CSV table of C-alpha atoms and ligand atoms in Angstrom, one decimal:
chain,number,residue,atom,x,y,z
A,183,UNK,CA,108.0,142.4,36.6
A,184,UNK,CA,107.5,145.0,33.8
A,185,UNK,CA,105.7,148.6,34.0
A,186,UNK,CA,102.4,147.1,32.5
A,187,UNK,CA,102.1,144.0,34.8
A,188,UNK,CA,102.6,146.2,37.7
A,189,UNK,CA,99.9,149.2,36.3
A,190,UNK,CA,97.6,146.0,35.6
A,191,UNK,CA,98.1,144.5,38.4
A,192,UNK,CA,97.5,147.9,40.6
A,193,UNK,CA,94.2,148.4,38.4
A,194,UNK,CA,93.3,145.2,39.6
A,195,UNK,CA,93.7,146.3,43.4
A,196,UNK,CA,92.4,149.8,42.8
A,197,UNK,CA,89.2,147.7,41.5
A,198,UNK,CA,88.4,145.5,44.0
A,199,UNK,CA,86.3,145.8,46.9
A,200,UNK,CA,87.0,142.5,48.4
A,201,UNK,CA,90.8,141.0,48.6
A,202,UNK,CA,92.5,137.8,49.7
A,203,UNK,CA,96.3,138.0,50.4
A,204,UNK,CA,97.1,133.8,50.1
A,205,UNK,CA,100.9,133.9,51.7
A,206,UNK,CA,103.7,130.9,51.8
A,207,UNK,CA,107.2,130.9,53.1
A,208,UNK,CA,108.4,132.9,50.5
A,209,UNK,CA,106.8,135.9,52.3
A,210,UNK,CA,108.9,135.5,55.4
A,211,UNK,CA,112.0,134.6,53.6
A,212,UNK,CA,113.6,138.4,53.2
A,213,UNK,CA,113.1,138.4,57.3
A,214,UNK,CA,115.9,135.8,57.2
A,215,UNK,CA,113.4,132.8,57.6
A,216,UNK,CA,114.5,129.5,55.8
A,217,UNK,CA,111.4,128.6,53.5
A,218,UNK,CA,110.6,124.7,52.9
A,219,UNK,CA,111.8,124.3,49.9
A,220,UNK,CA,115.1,126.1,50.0
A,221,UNK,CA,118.3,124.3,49.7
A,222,UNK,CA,118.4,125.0,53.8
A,223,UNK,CA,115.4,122.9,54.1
A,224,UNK,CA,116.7,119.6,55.8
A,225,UNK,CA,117.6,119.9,60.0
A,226,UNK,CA,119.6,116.8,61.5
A,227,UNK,CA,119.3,115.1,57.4
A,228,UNK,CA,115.6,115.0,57.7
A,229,UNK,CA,113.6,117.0,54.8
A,230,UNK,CA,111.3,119.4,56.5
A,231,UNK,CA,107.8,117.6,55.7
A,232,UNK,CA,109.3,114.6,57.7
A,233,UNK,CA,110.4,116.9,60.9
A,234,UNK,CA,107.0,118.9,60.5
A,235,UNK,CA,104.9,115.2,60.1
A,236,UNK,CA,102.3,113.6,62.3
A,237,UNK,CA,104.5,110.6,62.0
A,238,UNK,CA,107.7,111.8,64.0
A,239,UNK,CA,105.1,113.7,66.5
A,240,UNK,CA,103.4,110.2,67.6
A,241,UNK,CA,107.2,108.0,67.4
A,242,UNK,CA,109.2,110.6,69.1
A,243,UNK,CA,107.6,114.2,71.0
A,244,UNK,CA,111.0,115.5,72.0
A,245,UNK,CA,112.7,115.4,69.1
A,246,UNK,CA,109.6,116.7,66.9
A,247,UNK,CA,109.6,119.8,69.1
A,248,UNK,CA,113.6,120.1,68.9
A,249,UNK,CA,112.6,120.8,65.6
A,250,UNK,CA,110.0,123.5,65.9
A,251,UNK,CA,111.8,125.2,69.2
A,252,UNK,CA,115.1,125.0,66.5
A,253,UNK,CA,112.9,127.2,64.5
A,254,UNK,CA,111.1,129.0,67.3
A,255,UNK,CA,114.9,130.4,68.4
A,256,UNK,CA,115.3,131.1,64.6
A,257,UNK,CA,112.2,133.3,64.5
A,258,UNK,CA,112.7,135.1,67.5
A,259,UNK,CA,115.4,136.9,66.1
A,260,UNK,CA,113.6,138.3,63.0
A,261,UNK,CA,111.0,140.9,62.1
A,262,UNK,CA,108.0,141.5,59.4
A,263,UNK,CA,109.5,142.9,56.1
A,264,UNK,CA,108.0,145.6,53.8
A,265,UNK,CA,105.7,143.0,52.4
A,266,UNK,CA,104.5,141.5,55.5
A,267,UNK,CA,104.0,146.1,56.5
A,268,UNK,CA,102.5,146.9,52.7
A,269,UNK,CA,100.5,143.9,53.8
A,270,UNK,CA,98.8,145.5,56.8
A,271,UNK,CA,98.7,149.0,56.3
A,272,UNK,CA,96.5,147.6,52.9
A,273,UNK,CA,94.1,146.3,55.3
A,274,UNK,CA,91.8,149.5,56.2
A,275,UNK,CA,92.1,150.4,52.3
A,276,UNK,CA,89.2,147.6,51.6
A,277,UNK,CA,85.5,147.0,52.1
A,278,UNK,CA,86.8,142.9,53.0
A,279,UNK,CA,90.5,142.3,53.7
A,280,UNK,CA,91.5,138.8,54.5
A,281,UNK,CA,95.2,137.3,55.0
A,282,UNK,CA,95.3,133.4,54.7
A,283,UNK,CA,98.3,132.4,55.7
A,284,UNK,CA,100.6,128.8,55.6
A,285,UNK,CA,103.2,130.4,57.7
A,286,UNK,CA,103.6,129.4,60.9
A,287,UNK,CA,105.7,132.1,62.3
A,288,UNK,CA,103.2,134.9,63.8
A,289,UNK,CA,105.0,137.7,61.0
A,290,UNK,CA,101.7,139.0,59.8
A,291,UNK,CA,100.5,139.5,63.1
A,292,UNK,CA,103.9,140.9,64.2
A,293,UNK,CA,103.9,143.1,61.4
A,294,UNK,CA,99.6,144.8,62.5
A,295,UNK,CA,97.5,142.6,60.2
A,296,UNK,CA,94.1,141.8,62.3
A,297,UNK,CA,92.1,139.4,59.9
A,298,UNK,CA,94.0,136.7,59.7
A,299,UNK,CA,93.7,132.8,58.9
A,300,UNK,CA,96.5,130.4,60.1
A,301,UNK,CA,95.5,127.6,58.3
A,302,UNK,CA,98.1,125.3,59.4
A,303,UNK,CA,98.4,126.9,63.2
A,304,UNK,CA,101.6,128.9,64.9
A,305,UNK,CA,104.7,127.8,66.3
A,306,UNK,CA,104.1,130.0,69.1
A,307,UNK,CA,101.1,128.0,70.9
A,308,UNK,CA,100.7,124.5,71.9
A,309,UNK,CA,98.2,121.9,72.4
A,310,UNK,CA,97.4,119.9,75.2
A,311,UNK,CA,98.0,115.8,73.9
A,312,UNK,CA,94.9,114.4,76.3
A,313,UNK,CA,93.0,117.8,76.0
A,314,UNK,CA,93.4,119.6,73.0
A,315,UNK,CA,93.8,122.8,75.7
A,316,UNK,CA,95.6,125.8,74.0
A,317,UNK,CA,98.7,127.2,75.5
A,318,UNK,CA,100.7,130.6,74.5
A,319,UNK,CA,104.4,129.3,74.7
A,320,UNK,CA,106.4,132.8,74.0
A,321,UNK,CA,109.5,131.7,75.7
A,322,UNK,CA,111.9,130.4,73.6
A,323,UNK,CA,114.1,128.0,74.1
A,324,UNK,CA,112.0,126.5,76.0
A,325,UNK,CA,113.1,124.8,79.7
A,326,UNK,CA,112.0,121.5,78.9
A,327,UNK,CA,111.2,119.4,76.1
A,328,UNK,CA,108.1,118.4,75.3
A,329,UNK,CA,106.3,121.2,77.6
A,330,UNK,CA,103.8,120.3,80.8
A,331,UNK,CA,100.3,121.9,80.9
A,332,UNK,CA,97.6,120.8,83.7
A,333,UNK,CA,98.1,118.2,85.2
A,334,UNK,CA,101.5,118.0,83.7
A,335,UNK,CA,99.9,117.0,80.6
A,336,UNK,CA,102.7,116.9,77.3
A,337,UNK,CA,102.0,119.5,75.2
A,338,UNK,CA,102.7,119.5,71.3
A,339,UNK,CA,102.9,122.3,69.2
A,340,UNK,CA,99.7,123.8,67.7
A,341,UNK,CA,100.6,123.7,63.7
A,342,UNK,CA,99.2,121.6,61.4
A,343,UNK,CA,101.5,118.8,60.6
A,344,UNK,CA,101.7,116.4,57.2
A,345,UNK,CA,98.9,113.6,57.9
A,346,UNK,CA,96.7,116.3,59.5
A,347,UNK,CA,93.9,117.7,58.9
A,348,UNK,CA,93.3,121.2,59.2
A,349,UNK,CA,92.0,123.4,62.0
A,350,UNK,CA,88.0,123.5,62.0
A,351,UNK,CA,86.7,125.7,59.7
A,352,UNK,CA,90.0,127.2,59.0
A,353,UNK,CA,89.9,126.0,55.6
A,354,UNK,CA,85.9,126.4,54.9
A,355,UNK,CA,86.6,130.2,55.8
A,356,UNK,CA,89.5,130.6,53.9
A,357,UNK,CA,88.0,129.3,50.6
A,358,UNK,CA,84.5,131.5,51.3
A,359,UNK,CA,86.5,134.7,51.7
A,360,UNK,CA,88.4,133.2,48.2
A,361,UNK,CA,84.9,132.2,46.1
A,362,UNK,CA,83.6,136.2,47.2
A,363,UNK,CA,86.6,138.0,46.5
A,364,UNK,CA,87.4,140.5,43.3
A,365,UNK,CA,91.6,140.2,43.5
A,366,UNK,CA,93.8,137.3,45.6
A,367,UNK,CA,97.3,137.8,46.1
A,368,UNK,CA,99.3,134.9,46.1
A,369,UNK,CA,102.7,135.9,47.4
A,370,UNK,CA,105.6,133.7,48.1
A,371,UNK,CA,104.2,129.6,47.7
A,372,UNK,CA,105.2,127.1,45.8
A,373,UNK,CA,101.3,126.0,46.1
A,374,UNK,CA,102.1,122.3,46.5
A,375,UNK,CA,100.6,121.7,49.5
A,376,UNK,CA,96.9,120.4,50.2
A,377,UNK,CA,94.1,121.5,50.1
A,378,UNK,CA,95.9,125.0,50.8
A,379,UNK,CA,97.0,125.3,47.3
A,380,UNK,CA,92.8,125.2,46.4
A,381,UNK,CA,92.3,128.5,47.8
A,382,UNK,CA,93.9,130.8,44.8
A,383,UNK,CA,92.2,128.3,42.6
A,384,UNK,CA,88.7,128.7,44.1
A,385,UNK,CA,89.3,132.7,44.1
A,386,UNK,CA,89.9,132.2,40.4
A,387,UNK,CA,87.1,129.9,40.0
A,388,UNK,CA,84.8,132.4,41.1
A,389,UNK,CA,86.3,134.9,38.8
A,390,UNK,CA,88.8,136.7,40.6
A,391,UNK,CA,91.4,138.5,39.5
A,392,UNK,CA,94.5,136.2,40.8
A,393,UNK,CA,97.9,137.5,41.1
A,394,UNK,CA,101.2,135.7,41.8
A,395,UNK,CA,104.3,137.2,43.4
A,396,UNK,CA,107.4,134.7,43.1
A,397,UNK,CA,110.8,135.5,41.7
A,398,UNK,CA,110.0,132.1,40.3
A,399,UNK,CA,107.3,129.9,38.2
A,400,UNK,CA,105.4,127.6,40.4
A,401,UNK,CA,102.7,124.9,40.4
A,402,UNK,CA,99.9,128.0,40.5
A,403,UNK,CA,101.4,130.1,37.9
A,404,UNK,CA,99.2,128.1,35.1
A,405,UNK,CA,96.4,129.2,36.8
A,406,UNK,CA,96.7,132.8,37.9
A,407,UNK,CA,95.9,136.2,36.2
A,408,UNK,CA,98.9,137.7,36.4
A,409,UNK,CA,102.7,136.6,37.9
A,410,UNK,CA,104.8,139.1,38.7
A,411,UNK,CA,108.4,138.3,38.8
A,412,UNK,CA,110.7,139.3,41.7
A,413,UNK,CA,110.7,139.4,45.8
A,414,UNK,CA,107.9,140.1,47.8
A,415,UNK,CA,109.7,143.0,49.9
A,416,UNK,CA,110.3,145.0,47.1
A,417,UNK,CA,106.8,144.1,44.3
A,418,UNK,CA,104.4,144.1,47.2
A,419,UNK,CA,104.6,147.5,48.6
A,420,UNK,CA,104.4,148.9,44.7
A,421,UNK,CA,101.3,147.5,44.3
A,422,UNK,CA,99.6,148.6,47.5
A,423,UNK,CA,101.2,152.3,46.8
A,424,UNK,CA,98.4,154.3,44.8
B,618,BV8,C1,95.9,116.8,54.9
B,618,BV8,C2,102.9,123.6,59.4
B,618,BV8,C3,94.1,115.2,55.2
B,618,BV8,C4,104.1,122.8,60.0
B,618,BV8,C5,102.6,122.7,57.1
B,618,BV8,C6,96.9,116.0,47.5
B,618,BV8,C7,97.9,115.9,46.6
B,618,BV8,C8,99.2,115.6,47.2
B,618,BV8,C9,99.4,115.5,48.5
B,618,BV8,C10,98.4,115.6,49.4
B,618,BV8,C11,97.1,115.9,48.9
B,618,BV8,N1,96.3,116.0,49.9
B,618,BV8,C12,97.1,115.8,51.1
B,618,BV8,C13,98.3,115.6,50.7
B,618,BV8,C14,99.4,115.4,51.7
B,618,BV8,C15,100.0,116.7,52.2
B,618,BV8,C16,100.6,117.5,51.0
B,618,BV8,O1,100.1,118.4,50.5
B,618,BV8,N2,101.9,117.1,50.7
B,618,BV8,C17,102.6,117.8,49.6
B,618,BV8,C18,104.0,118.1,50.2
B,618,BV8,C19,102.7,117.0,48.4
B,618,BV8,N3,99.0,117.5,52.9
B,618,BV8,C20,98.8,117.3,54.2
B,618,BV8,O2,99.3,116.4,54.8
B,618,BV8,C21,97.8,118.2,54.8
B,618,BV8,N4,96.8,117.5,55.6
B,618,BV8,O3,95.9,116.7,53.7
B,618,BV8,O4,95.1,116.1,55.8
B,618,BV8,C22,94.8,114.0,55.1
B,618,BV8,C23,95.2,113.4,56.2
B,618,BV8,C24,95.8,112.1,56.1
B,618,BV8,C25,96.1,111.6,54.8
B,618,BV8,C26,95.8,112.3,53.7
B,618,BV8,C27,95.1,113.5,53.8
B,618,BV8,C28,98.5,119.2,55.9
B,618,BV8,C29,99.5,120.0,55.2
B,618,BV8,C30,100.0,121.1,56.2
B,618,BV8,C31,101.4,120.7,56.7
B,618,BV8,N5,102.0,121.7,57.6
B,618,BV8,N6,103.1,123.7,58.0
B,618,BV8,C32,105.4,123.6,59.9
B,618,BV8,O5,105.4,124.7,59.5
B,618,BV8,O6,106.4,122.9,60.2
B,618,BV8,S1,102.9,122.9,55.4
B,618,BV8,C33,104.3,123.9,55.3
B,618,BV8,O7,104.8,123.6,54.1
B,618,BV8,C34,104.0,125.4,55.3
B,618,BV8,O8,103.0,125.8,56.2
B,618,BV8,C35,103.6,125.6,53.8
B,618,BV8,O9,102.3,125.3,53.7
B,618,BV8,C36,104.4,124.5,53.1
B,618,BV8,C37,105.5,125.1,52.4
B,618,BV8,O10,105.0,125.6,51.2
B,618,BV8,P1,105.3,127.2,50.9
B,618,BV8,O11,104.9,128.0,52.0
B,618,BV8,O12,104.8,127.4,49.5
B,618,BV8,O13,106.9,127.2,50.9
B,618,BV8,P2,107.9,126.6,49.8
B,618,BV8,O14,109.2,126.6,50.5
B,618,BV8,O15,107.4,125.4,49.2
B,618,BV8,O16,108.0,127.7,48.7
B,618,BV8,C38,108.4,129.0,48.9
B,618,BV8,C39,108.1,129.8,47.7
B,618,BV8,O17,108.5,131.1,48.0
B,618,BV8,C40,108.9,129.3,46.5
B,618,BV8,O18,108.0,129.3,45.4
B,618,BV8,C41,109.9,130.4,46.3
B,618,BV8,O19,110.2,130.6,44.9
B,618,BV8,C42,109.2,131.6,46.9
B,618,BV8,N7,110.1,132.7,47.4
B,618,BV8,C43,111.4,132.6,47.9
B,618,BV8,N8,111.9,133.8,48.2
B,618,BV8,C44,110.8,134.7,47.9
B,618,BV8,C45,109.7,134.0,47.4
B,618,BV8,N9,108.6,134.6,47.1
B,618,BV8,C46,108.5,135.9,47.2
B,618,BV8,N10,109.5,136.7,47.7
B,618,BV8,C47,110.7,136.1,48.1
B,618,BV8,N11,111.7,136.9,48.6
């Protein structure tokens, strides 16, 4: 990232009135968490998007959520970094602040960030199979595999697998907050995965100012305003300074 991206990039903040942060894995990944398409994104041989599929889910419960409880021991051990902090302390600085996350992991919660849209869930609640009842599940590992609600119902876990369709609304929102904003963030995705990947595009649609953080080029970097090259933890808390 050089002087003048990051001056343009803060006029673009200083500017707006209404912001959308879009985050992806790559936001988590200075915490210590693996993103999806790093090279540790396999567990027991099995690519990620097969272990986090609808598929695996309805063939074999246990094992999907040896997967997710894997992770959920993983993430229990890590904390929000300085772009997941610059992130919420940015929050009170706007008329309309909105976080739409990918993530999974409960970081920008964890790290004070109130508005916030998980469009593809959190590992840290599950989901009644017969019910569709919401449970917290904060212990981790957990005692047994797959978890018992009522009536000693299985439980799954409440994230948005491949073959799914996202959480009601979830995505509507998201893209409304994007088609009304003046500047979207886009920090840390590869933006391959749909219809996720359409919010930065909407925002830009609509005339946004769209910025990308990635220390590399991605599928959205086409698209955007402006890509700033480097790490989230140490780009994102510049631009958030003035
Ligand atoms: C659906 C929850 C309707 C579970 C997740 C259109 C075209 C092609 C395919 C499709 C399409 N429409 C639908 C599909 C299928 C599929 C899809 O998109 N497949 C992709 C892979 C091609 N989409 C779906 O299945 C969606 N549902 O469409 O339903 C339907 C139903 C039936 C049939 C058809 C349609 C549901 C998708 C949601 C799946 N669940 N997560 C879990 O977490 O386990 S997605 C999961 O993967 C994450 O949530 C996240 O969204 C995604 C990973 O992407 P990223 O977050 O971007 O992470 P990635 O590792 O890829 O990249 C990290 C980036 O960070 C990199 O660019 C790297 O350079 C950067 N980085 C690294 N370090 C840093 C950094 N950046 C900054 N700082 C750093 N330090």
């Amino acid at each position: 990232m050089t002087d003048d991206q990051l001056k343009l990039a803060r006029r673009y903040l200083a500017q707006a009135k209404r912001v959308v942060i879009f985050t992806g894995a790559g936001i988590s990944a200075e915490s210590g968490v693996p993103t999806f398409r790093g090279s540790d994104a396999t567990w027991k041989g099995m690519p990620a998007a097969v272990a986090s599929s609808l598929g695996l889910l309805e063939q074999d419960l246990t094992t999907a959520w040896e997967w997710f409880d894997y992770r959920r021991t993983l993430l229990k051990a890590v904390s929000p970094n300085a772009a997941h902090v610059a992130v919420a302390q940015a929050e009170s600085c706007f008329a309309e602040f909105l976080v739409v996350t990918q993530n999974v992991d409960g970081l920008h919660q964890k790290a004070g960030s109130k508005h916030i849209i998980e469009l593809h869930g959190n590992i840290w609640r599950g989901r009644g199979l017969r019910t569709g009842k919401r449970y917290d599940l904060p212990e981790t590992p957990l005692p047994t595999l797959p978890p018992r609600g009522d009536a000693d119902e299985p439980i799954r876990p409440d994230v948005v697998l491949f073959g799914e369709m996202l959480p009601a609304g979830a995505f509507e929102e998201a893209e409304l907050a994007a088609m009304r904003c003046d500047a979207c963030l886009v920090i840390g995705t590869s933006g391959v995965v749909y219809p996720a990947a359409l919010i930065p595009l909407a925002a830009r649609d609509a005339g946004a100012a769209v910025i990308e953080v990635n220390p590399e080029a991605t599928d959205l970097t086409p698209h955007v305003t402006l890509s700033l090259r480097g790490r989230a933890g140490d780009i994102v808390p510049q631009l958030f300074e003035a």
